mmCIF file of C-alpha atoms and ligand atoms in Angstrom:
data_model
loop_
_atom_site.group_PDB
_atom_site.id
_atom_site.type_symbol
_atom_site.label_atom_id
_atom_site.label_comp_id
_atom_site.label_asym_id
_atom_site.label_seq_id
_atom_site.Cartn_x
_atom_site.Cartn_y
_atom_site.Cartn_z
ATOM 1 C CA MET A 54 -17.197 -34.920 8.094
ATOM 2 C CA TYR A 55 -13.997 -35.446 7.565
ATOM 3 C CA ALA A 56 -11.111 -35.974 8.892
ATOM 4 C CA ILE A 57 -9.753 -33.074 10.955
ATOM 5 C CA THR A 58 -6.158 -34.454 12.294
ATOM 6 C CA ARG A 59 -3.810 -36.050 9.171
ATOM 7 C CA PRO A 60 -4.267 -39.558 9.785
ATOM 8 C CA GLU A 61 -0.612 -41.881 9.914
ATOM 9 C CA SER A 62 -1.113 -43.770 6.905
ATOM 10 C CA MET A 63 -2.483 -40.943 4.250
ATOM 11 C CA ALA A 64 0.369 -40.557 1.538
ATOM 12 C CA ARG A 65 1.536 -37.582 0.700
ATOM 13 C CA ILE A 66 -0.388 -36.226 -2.379
ATOM 14 C CA ASP A 67 2.305 -35.941 -5.225
ATOM 15 C CA THR A 68 0.418 -36.364 -8.305
ATOM 16 C CA PRO A 69 -2.512 -34.973 -9.730
ATOM 17 C CA GLU A 70 -4.458 -38.405 -9.433
ATOM 18 C CA LEU A 71 -4.458 -37.790 -6.118
ATOM 19 C CA ALA A 72 -4.837 -34.379 -5.512
ATOM 20 C CA GLN A 73 -8.061 -35.358 -7.142
ATOM 21 C CA ALA A 74 -8.630 -37.880 -5.586
ATOM 22 C CA TYR A 75 -8.835 -35.993 -2.351
ATOM 23 C CA ILE A 76 -10.600 -33.010 -4.272
ATOM 24 C CA ASP A 77 -12.990 -36.450 -5.135
ATOM 25 C CA GLU A 78 -13.539 -37.039 -1.485
ATOM 26 C CA MET A 79 -13.801 -33.191 -0.064
ATOM 27 C CA ILE A 80 -15.773 -31.970 -2.214
ATOM 28 C CA PRO A 81 -19.204 -34.780 -1.178
ATOM 29 C CA ALA A 82 -18.262 -34.036 2.933
ATOM 30 C CA LEU A 83 -18.052 -29.990 1.828
ATOM 31 C CA GLN A 84 -21.586 -30.610 0.923
ATOM 32 C CA GLU A 85 -22.499 -32.896 3.644
ATOM 33 C CA GLN A 86 -21.228 -30.638 6.848
ATOM 34 C CA ILE A 87 -22.324 -26.749 4.757
ATOM 35 C CA GLY A 88 -25.934 -28.826 4.200
ATOM 36 C CA ASP A 89 -27.885 -25.636 2.701
ATOM 37 C CA LYS A 90 -25.970 -23.463 4.847
ATOM 38 C CA LYS A 91 -23.741 -20.220 3.252
ATOM 39 C CA VAL A 92 -20.299 -20.052 3.737
ATOM 40 C CA LEU A 93 -17.876 -17.081 4.782
ATOM 41 C CA LEU A 94 -13.772 -16.809 3.483
ATOM 42 C CA ALA A 95 -11.691 -14.056 3.135
ATOM 43 C CA LEU A 96 -10.154 -14.366 0.304
ATOM 44 C CA SER A 97 -6.478 -12.963 -0.220
ATOM 45 C CA GLY A 98 -5.546 -14.438 -3.657
ATOM 46 C CA GLY A 99 -2.622 -16.292 -1.800
ATOM 47 C CA VAL A 100 -2.638 -20.069 -2.213
ATOM 48 C CA ASP A 101 -4.259 -21.399 1.115
ATOM 49 C CA SER A 102 -7.015 -19.435 1.144
ATOM 50 C CA SER A 103 -7.769 -20.119 -2.612
ATOM 51 C CA VAL A 104 -7.070 -22.867 -3.270
ATOM 52 C CA VAL A 105 -10.322 -23.196 0.062
ATOM 53 C CA ALA A 106 -12.201 -20.778 -2.704
ATOM 54 C CA ALA A 107 -12.026 -23.387 -5.442
ATOM 55 C CA LEU A 108 -12.664 -26.079 -3.309
ATOM 56 C CA LEU A 109 -16.312 -24.253 -2.122
ATOM 57 C CA ILE A 110 -16.838 -22.871 -5.461
ATOM 58 C CA LYS A 111 -17.164 -26.483 -6.813
ATOM 59 C CA ALA A 112 -19.209 -28.462 -3.581
ATOM 60 C CA VAL A 113 -21.000 -25.037 -2.102
ATOM 61 C CA GLY A 114 -20.949 -22.607 -5.498
ATOM 62 C CA GLN A 115 -23.115 -19.787 -4.856
ATOM 63 C CA GLN A 116 -23.804 -20.719 -0.774
ATOM 64 C CA LEU A 117 -20.034 -19.377 -0.508
ATOM 65 C CA VAL A 118 -19.256 -15.164 -0.027
ATOM 66 C CA CYS A 119 -15.715 -14.305 -0.552
ATOM 67 C CA VAL A 120 -14.541 -11.022 0.628
ATOM 68 C CA HIS A 121 -11.290 -10.120 -0.748
ATOM 69 C CA VAL A 122 -10.025 -6.877 1.357
ATOM 70 C CA ASN A 123 -7.095 -4.905 -1.044
ATOM 71 C CA HIS A 124 -5.780 -3.226 2.584
ATOM 72 C CA GLY A 125 -3.201 -0.565 -0.510
ATOM 73 C CA LEU A 126 -0.703 -3.353 1.149
ATOM 74 C CA LEU A 127 -0.613 -6.307 -1.610
ATOM 75 C CA ARG A 128 1.253 -6.210 -5.172
ATOM 76 C CA LYS A 129 0.566 -4.966 -8.436
ATOM 77 C CA GLY A 130 -2.438 -7.157 -9.633
ATOM 78 C CA GLU A 131 -2.834 -8.036 -6.717
ATOM 79 C CA PRO A 132 -6.977 -7.041 -6.278
ATOM 80 C CA GLU A 133 -7.395 -7.901 -10.121
ATOM 81 C CA GLN A 134 -6.387 -11.521 -10.714
ATOM 82 C CA VAL A 135 -8.082 -13.108 -7.750
ATOM 83 C CA ILE A 136 -11.743 -10.570 -9.422
ATOM 84 C CA GLU A 137 -10.864 -12.603 -12.273
ATOM 85 C CA VAL A 138 -10.047 -15.840 -11.540
ATOM 86 C CA PHE A 139 -12.727 -15.817 -8.714
ATOM 87 C CA ARG A 140 -15.471 -13.721 -10.480
ATOM 88 C CA GLY A 141 -14.360 -13.688 -13.628
ATOM 89 C CA GLN A 142 -13.357 -17.121 -13.855
ATOM 90 C CA MET A 143 -14.991 -19.115 -11.725
ATOM 91 C CA ASN A 144 -18.477 -17.648 -11.059
ATOM 92 C CA ALA A 145 -18.043 -17.044 -7.106
ATOM 93 C CA ASN A 146 -20.187 -14.252 -4.839
ATOM 94 C CA LEU A 147 -17.310 -12.706 -4.075
ATOM 95 C CA ILE A 148 -17.598 -9.683 -2.348
ATOM 96 C CA TYR A 149 -14.690 -6.632 -3.224
ATOM 97 C CA VAL A 150 -14.339 -4.907 -0.101
ATOM 98 C CA ASP A 151 -12.130 -0.805 -1.676
ATOM 99 C CA ALA A 152 -10.563 -0.643 2.021
ATOM 100 C CA VAL A 153 -6.963 1.404 0.734
ATOM 101 C CA ASP A 154 -8.015 4.723 1.662
ATOM 102 C CA ARG A 155 -8.185 3.430 5.570
ATOM 103 C CA PHE A 156 -5.385 1.275 6.198
ATOM 104 C CA LEU A 157 -3.208 4.224 5.055
ATOM 105 C CA ASP A 158 -5.332 7.279 6.338
ATOM 106 C CA LYS A 159 -5.039 4.640 10.056
ATOM 107 C CA LEU A 160 -1.055 3.761 8.859
ATOM 108 C CA ALA A 161 -0.032 7.365 8.239
ATOM 109 C CA GLY A 162 2.464 8.521 10.326
ATOM 110 C CA VAL A 163 3.478 5.470 11.742
ATOM 111 C CA THR A 164 6.859 4.229 12.351
ATOM 112 C CA ASP A 165 6.927 1.604 14.896
ATOM 113 C CA PRO A 166 6.562 -1.461 13.748
ATOM 114 C CA GLU A 167 4.849 -3.708 15.838
ATOM 115 C CA GLN A 168 3.050 -0.618 15.571
ATOM 116 C CA LYS A 169 2.280 -0.733 12.261
ATOM 117 C CA ARG A 170 1.666 -4.809 12.126
ATOM 118 C CA LYS A 171 -0.911 -4.333 14.849
ATOM 119 C CA ILE A 172 -3.307 -1.127 12.956
ATOM 120 C CA ILE A 173 -2.671 -3.223 9.749
ATOM 121 C CA GLY A 174 -3.717 -7.296 11.428
ATOM 122 C CA GLY A 175 -7.358 -4.983 13.388
ATOM 123 C CA GLU A 176 -7.908 -2.752 10.834
ATOM 124 C CA PHE A 177 -7.884 -5.632 8.852
ATOM 125 C CA ILE A 178 -10.552 -7.787 11.895
ATOM 126 C CA ASP A 179 -12.460 -4.717 12.197
ATOM 127 C CA VAL A 180 -13.076 -4.367 8.053
ATOM 128 C CA PHE A 181 -14.369 -9.050 7.921
ATOM 129 C CA ALA A 182 -16.307 -7.821 10.764
ATOM 130 C CA GLU A 183 -18.450 -5.288 8.986
ATOM 131 C CA GLU A 184 -19.210 -7.067 5.707
ATOM 132 C CA ALA A 185 -19.733 -10.226 7.776
ATOM 133 C CA ARG A 186 -22.244 -8.278 9.533
ATOM 134 C CA LYS A 187 -23.854 -7.021 6.682
ATOM 135 C CA LEU A 188 -24.731 -10.288 5.909
ATOM 136 C CA ASP A 189 -27.682 -12.653 6.428
ATOM 137 C CA GLY A 190 -28.127 -16.100 7.168
ATOM 138 C CA ILE A 191 -23.629 -16.999 7.713
ATOM 139 C CA GLN A 192 -23.308 -19.875 9.941
ATOM 140 C CA PHE A 193 -19.772 -21.655 8.883
ATOM 141 C CA LEU A 194 -16.643 -19.339 8.473
ATOM 142 C CA ALA A 195 -13.797 -21.101 6.114
ATOM 143 C CA GLN A 196 -10.132 -20.760 6.850
ATOM 144 C CA GLY A 197 -6.877 -21.525 4.902
ATOM 145 C CA THR A 198 -5.345 -23.654 8.006
ATOM 146 C CA ILE A 199 -3.005 -25.553 6.777
ATOM 147 C CA TRP A 200 -1.162 -28.952 8.547
ATOM 148 C CA PRO A 201 1.622 -27.355 9.334
ATOM 149 C CA ASP A 202 0.003 -24.001 11.626
ATOM 150 C CA ILE A 203 -1.738 -26.959 13.765
ATOM 151 C CA LEU A 204 1.833 -28.153 14.088
ATOM 152 C CA GLU A 205 3.146 -24.947 14.939
ATOM 153 C CA SER A 206 0.564 -24.239 17.278
ATOM 154 C CA GLU A 207 0.106 -27.186 19.044
ATOM 155 C CA ALA A 208 4.277 -26.915 19.565
ATOM 156 C CA GLY A 209 3.664 -23.601 21.220
ATOM 157 C CA ILE A 210 5.467 -21.719 18.059
ATOM 158 C CA LYS A 211 2.725 -19.734 16.754
ATOM 159 C CA ALA A 212 -0.723 -19.574 17.291
ATOM 160 C CA HIS A 213 -2.114 -20.469 13.697
ATOM 161 C CA HIS A 214 -4.477 -17.688 11.759
ATOM 162 C CA ASN A 215 -7.866 -18.954 12.871
ATOM 163 C CA ALA A 216 -11.582 -17.099 14.253
ATOM 164 C CA GLY A 217 -9.216 -15.692 16.665
ATOM 165 C CA GLY A 218 -9.554 -11.995 16.480
ATOM 166 C CA LEU A 219 -13.217 -12.415 15.173
ATOM 167 C CA PRO A 220 -15.706 -10.442 17.374
ATOM 168 C CA GLU A 221 -17.767 -12.515 20.347
ATOM 169 C CA ASP A 222 -20.651 -11.791 18.304
ATOM 170 C CA LEU A 223 -18.650 -13.695 15.705
ATOM 171 C CA ALA A 224 -18.471 -16.908 16.560
ATOM 172 C CA PHE A 225 -19.108 -19.447 13.178
ATOM 173 C CA GLU A 226 -18.321 -22.820 13.156
ATOM 174 C CA LEU A 227 -15.467 -23.434 11.283
ATOM 175 C CA VAL A 228 -14.615 -24.938 7.407
ATOM 176 C CA GLU A 229 -10.968 -25.801 7.094
ATOM 177 C CA PRO A 230 -10.783 -28.272 3.912
ATOM 178 C CA VAL A 231 -7.362 -28.435 3.660
ATOM 179 C CA ARG A 232 -6.580 -28.590 7.250
ATOM 180 C CA ILE A 233 -4.221 -31.814 6.859
ATOM 181 C CA LEU A 234 -2.046 -30.738 4.130
ATOM 182 C CA PHE A 235 1.053 -29.907 3.671
ATOM 183 C CA LYS A 236 1.993 -26.937 1.845
ATOM 184 C CA ASP A 237 3.039 -28.580 -1.616
ATOM 185 C CA GLU A 238 -0.436 -31.066 -1.707
ATOM 186 C CA VAL A 239 -2.842 -27.484 -0.640
ATOM 187 C CA ARG A 240 -0.144 -26.774 -4.358
ATOM 188 C CA MET A 241 -1.059 -30.003 -6.276
ATOM 189 C CA VAL A 242 -4.950 -29.513 -4.617
ATOM 190 C CA GLY A 243 -4.816 -25.884 -6.431
ATOM 191 C CA LYS A 244 -3.521 -27.456 -9.109
ATOM 192 C CA ALA A 245 -5.837 -30.144 -9.655
ATOM 193 C CA LEU A 246 -8.697 -27.061 -9.182
ATOM 194 C CA GLY A 247 -8.031 -25.338 -12.702
ATOM 195 C CA LEU A 248 -6.004 -22.461 -10.399
ATOM 196 C CA PRO A 249 -3.625 -20.333 -12.305
ATOM 197 C CA ASP A 250 0.136 -21.115 -11.777
ATOM 198 C CA ASN A 251 1.308 -18.052 -10.852
ATOM 199 C CA MET A 252 -1.624 -18.636 -7.927
ATOM 200 C CA VAL A 253 -0.967 -21.584 -7.286
ATOM 201 C CA TYR A 254 3.344 -21.246 -7.085
ATOM 202 C CA ARG A 255 3.650 -17.944 -5.737
ATOM 203 C CA GLN A 256 6.501 -17.089 -2.958
ATOM 204 C CA PRO A 257 5.851 -16.307 0.310
ATOM 205 C CA PHE A 258 4.142 -13.350 0.889
ATOM 206 C CA PRO A 259 3.067 -11.713 4.660
ATOM 207 C CA GLY A 260 0.457 -10.360 5.835
ATOM 208 C CA PRO A 261 0.708 -7.371 7.107
ATOM 209 C CA GLY A 262 2.273 -7.524 2.158
ATOM 210 C CA LEU A 263 3.737 -4.141 0.805
ATOM 211 C CA GLY A 264 3.892 -2.865 4.518
ATOM 212 C CA VAL A 265 7.055 -3.893 5.904
ATOM 213 C CA ARG A 266 8.882 -2.942 2.364
ATOM 214 C CA CYS A 267 8.372 0.874 3.296
ATOM 215 C CA PRO A 268 10.609 0.218 6.631
ATOM 216 C CA GLY A 269 8.900 3.807 8.460
ATOM 217 C CA ALA A 270 5.973 5.714 8.180
ATOM 218 C CA ILE A 271 4.019 4.319 4.701
ATOM 219 C CA THR A 272 3.803 7.128 2.054
ATOM 220 C CA ARG A 273 1.438 6.810 -0.976
ATOM 221 C CA ASP A 274 4.264 7.952 -3.471
ATOM 222 C CA ARG A 275 7.122 5.604 -1.452
ATOM 223 C CA LEU A 276 4.515 2.455 -0.626
ATOM 224 C CA GLU A 277 3.986 3.132 -4.898
ATOM 225 C CA ALA A 278 7.941 2.840 -5.772
ATOM 226 C CA VAL A 279 7.573 -0.075 -3.531
ATOM 227 C CA ARG A 280 4.707 -1.696 -5.265
ATOM 228 C CA GLU A 281 6.528 -0.441 -8.971
ATOM 229 C CA SER A 282 9.600 -2.535 -8.365
ATOM 230 C CA ASP A 283 8.776 -4.867 -6.931
ATOM 231 C CA ALA A 284 6.866 -6.196 -9.489
ATOM 232 C CA ILE A 285 9.908 -5.156 -12.254
ATOM 233 C CA LEU A 286 11.758 -7.239 -10.236
ATOM 234 C CA ARG A 287 9.416 -10.508 -10.256
ATOM 235 C CA GLU A 288 8.615 -9.436 -13.941
ATOM 236 C CA GLU A 289 12.651 -10.152 -14.952
ATOM 237 C CA PHE A 290 12.570 -12.890 -12.566
ATOM 238 C CA GLU A 291 10.226 -14.901 -15.004
ATOM 239 C CA LYS A 292 12.061 -13.772 -17.981
ATOM 240 C CA ALA A 293 14.683 -15.392 -15.980
ATOM 241 C CA GLY A 294 13.356 -18.627 -15.384
ATOM 242 C CA LEU A 295 14.066 -17.796 -11.538
ATOM 243 C CA ASN A 296 10.659 -17.108 -10.568
ATOM 244 C CA GLY A 297 9.770 -20.788 -8.277
ATOM 245 C CA LYS A 298 13.384 -21.373 -8.187
ATOM 246 C CA VAL A 299 14.313 -18.999 -5.690
ATOM 247 C CA TRP A 300 12.186 -18.865 -2.444
ATOM 248 C CA GLN A 301 11.830 -15.388 -2.324
ATOM 249 C CA TYR A 302 12.566 -12.359 -4.095
ATOM 250 C CA PHE A 303 10.988 -8.469 -3.610
ATOM 251 C CA THR A 304 12.795 -4.597 -3.266
ATOM 252 C CA VAL A 305 12.325 -2.617 -0.173
ATOM 253 C CA VAL A 306 12.411 0.946 -0.313
ATOM 254 C CA PRO A 307 13.767 2.810 3.092
ATOM 255 C CA ASP A 308 12.459 6.737 4.462
ATOM 256 C CA PHE A 309 16.278 7.418 3.357
ATOM 257 C CA ARG A 310 17.420 9.996 0.326
ATOM 258 C CA SER A 311 20.511 9.720 -1.503
ATOM 259 C CA THR A 312 21.563 12.122 -4.255
ATOM 260 C CA GLY A 313 21.495 11.123 -8.107
ATOM 261 C CA ILE A 314 22.070 12.636 -11.422
ATOM 262 C CA LYS A 315 18.754 12.578 -13.921
ATOM 263 C CA ASN A 316 18.910 14.577 -17.691
ATOM 264 C CA GLY A 317 21.367 16.622 -16.176
ATOM 265 C CA LYS A 318 19.959 17.476 -13.109
ATOM 266 C CA ARG A 319 21.046 16.671 -9.362
ATOM 267 C CA THR A 320 18.112 14.504 -7.646
ATOM 268 C CA PHE A 321 17.468 13.924 -4.416
ATOM 269 C CA ASP A 322 15.515 10.454 -4.033
ATOM 270 C CA TRP A 323 14.988 6.476 -2.793
ATOM 271 C CA LEU A 324 17.082 3.617 -2.927
ATOM 272 C CA CYS A 325 15.231 0.082 -3.815
ATOM 273 C CA ILE A 326 16.441 -2.406 -2.398
ATOM 274 C CA ILE A 327 16.512 -5.988 -3.793
ATOM 275 C CA ARG A 328 16.339 -9.169 -1.770
ATOM 276 C CA ALA A 329 17.094 -12.601 -2.793
ATOM 277 C CA ILE A 330 16.995 -15.054 -0.542
ATOM 278 C CA ASN A 331 16.839 -18.858 -0.514
ATOM 279 C CA THR A 332 16.108 -21.267 2.646
ATOM 280 C CA VAL A 333 14.970 -24.861 3.602
ATOM 281 C CA ASP A 334 12.683 -23.576 7.475
ATOM 282 C CA VAL A 335 13.125 -19.748 7.133
ATOM 283 C CA VAL A 336 15.174 -20.433 10.415
ATOM 284 C CA GLU A 337 18.243 -19.934 8.511
ATOM 285 C CA VAL A 338 18.271 -18.097 5.147
ATOM 286 C CA THR A 339 21.517 -18.038 2.105
ATOM 287 C CA PRO A 340 20.864 -14.930 -0.754
ATOM 288 C CA GLU A 341 20.535 -16.292 -4.297
ATOM 289 C CA TYR A 342 23.573 -14.621 -6.121
ATOM 290 C CA LEU A 343 21.944 -12.679 -9.130
ATOM 291 C CA PRO A 344 23.674 -13.568 -12.624
ATOM 292 C CA GLN A 345 25.516 -9.708 -12.889
ATOM 293 C CA GLU A 346 23.498 -8.865 -16.396
ATOM 294 C CA LEU A 347 20.398 -9.871 -14.335
ATOM 295 C CA ILE A 348 20.856 -6.928 -11.692
ATOM 296 C CA GLN A 349 22.013 -4.459 -14.434
ATOM 297 C CA ARG A 350 19.200 -4.645 -16.066
ATOM 298 C CA LEU A 351 17.262 -4.140 -12.544
ATOM 299 C CA VAL A 352 19.512 -1.056 -11.961
ATOM 300 C CA GLU A 353 18.134 0.212 -15.184
ATOM 301 C CA ARG A 354 15.067 -0.426 -15.536
ATOM 302 C CA ILE A 355 14.234 0.513 -11.582
ATOM 303 C CA THR A 356 16.236 3.190 -11.779
ATOM 304 C CA ALA A 357 14.283 4.452 -15.394
ATOM 305 C CA GLU A 358 11.010 3.455 -14.886
ATOM 306 C CA VAL A 359 10.184 3.608 -10.989
ATOM 307 C CA PRO A 360 9.390 7.596 -9.739
ATOM 308 C CA GLY A 361 11.877 8.761 -6.919
ATOM 309 C CA ILE A 362 14.341 6.271 -6.884
ATOM 310 C CA ASN A 363 17.605 7.067 -8.224
ATOM 311 C CA ARG A 364 19.649 3.774 -6.792
ATOM 312 C CA VAL A 365 19.460 0.541 -6.170
ATOM 313 C CA LEU A 366 21.249 -1.801 -4.146
ATOM 314 C CA TYR A 367 21.337 -5.586 -3.354
ATOM 315 C CA ASP A 368 21.306 -7.110 0.255
ATOM 316 C CA TYR A 369 23.578 -10.224 0.235
ATOM 317 C CA THR A 370 22.918 -10.541 3.752
ATOM 318 C CA PRO A 371 22.123 -13.893 5.231
ATOM 319 C CA LYS A 372 19.543 -14.854 8.163
ATOM 320 C CA PRO A 373 20.600 -14.809 10.702
ATOM 321 C CA PRO A 374 22.158 -12.202 11.321
ATOM 322 C CA ALA A 375 19.481 -10.589 9.533
ATOM 323 C CA THR A 376 15.869 -12.074 9.354
ATOM 324 C CA VAL A 377 14.010 -11.791 5.240
ATOM 325 C CA GLU A 378 12.184 -8.992 5.905
ATOM 326 C CA TYR A 379 13.259 -5.400 7.271
ATOM 327 C CA GLU A 380 10.655 -4.698 9.922
HETATM 328 P P1 LIG B 482 11.540 -13.084 9.046
HETATM 329 O O1 LIG B 482 11.556 -11.386 8.283
HETATM 330 O O2 LIG B 482 10.843 -13.314 10.153
HETATM 331 O O3 LIG B 482 10.565 -13.659 7.443
HETATM 332 O O4 LIG B 482 12.535 -14.233 8.821
HETATM 333 C C1 LIG B 482 10.741 -15.180 7.111
HETATM 334 C C2 LIG B 482 9.149 -15.114 5.775
HETATM 335 O O5 LIG B 482 8.032 -15.201 7.096
HETATM 336 C C3 LIG B 482 7.386 -14.200 5.975
HETATM 337 N N1 LIG B 482 6.407 -13.539 7.140
HETATM 338 C C4 LIG B 482 5.546 -13.442 7.370
HETATM 339 N N2 LIG B 482 4.114 -14.094 6.676
HETATM 340 N N3 LIG B 482 3.234 -12.481 8.440
HETATM 341 C C5 LIG B 482 3.101 -13.635 7.496
HETATM 342 O O6 LIG B 482 2.416 -14.641 7.051
HETATM 343 C C6 LIG B 482 3.328 -11.425 8.547
HETATM 344 O O7 LIG B 482 3.791 -11.313 9.699
HETATM 345 C C7 LIG B 482 5.102 -12.232 8.579
HETATM 346 N N4 LIG B 482 6.445 -11.447 8.169
HETATM 347 C C8 LIG B 482 7.448 -11.610 7.750
HETATM 348 C C9 LIG B 482 8.486 -13.557 5.522
HETATM 349 O O8 LIG B 482 7.956 -13.304 3.946
HETATM 350 C C10 LIG B 482 9.200 -14.975 5.751
HETATM 351 O O9 LIG B 482 9.508 -15.727 4.333
#
């Protein structure tokens, strides 16, 4: 059984060699813990769950069952990438659940931010539990719990996202292969496992996804405008060499219209807000001051390419007084 508490003497995993040594130690430990039983994993495509999946695929192969729930609030290309990397390249046993309509139907007309989060979180558990019940012989549940989650839950700052929430009939034993690692160490291990850079060095992405970037009641067309503008922003940041340098960046499309003009005709469309921030601890956040040419290019592309957008704004507000997300 591997350590469930980070030993004080443990060296920081900050080289590919140390990451490989961690993998070499973890694989037999996972094989011993799991034996010939099956393990279930909710694979979002985020760094932690992706690294857990890659480790378990190496350790127990087809005994790992990954469930990827597409709740319709993921960024452009994310579900496709999860399928391509894990099913295509790693030959994982991956169940893809298209729950888009189910989530968006439940969210229709809901304007309260906390209510939206509750629906997204609750529905996620329901969908995952339904998939788990269809499977036979699952004994373990793998989770991407990391060391800061443990420290934060011990300090009473937040409850970490563990099995808490799954119904009682699904009381699996936990497998947490990155539990004693800090985030940068998880990335190191992910890189050593051969995961693509854009998965390993991903910026943070909230659990409720694009749902919190579509303030007010989520509609499919406005959600699509968030997704498309976010994709353009990410593309332009990459071209400008800013990805990996700016801590987090995204777009928001509020439920608000303004007058504009296109091809000589009046429009009455949404506006798109760009947010790009830097931080050390997310308690305090400063805006990234983007080069003028980049802002100009973003304005041109987003208004030209994203249906329903006729205006682009840039948010220069630090935290506090604003939070990073809009809901
Ligand atoms: P705020 O808006 O609180 O965001 O200043 C701080 C950081 O946390 C992320 N965030 C979330 N992450 N589930 C998550 O996993 C959530 O519900 C959630 N809400 C905000 C946000 O993207 C930012 O990086």
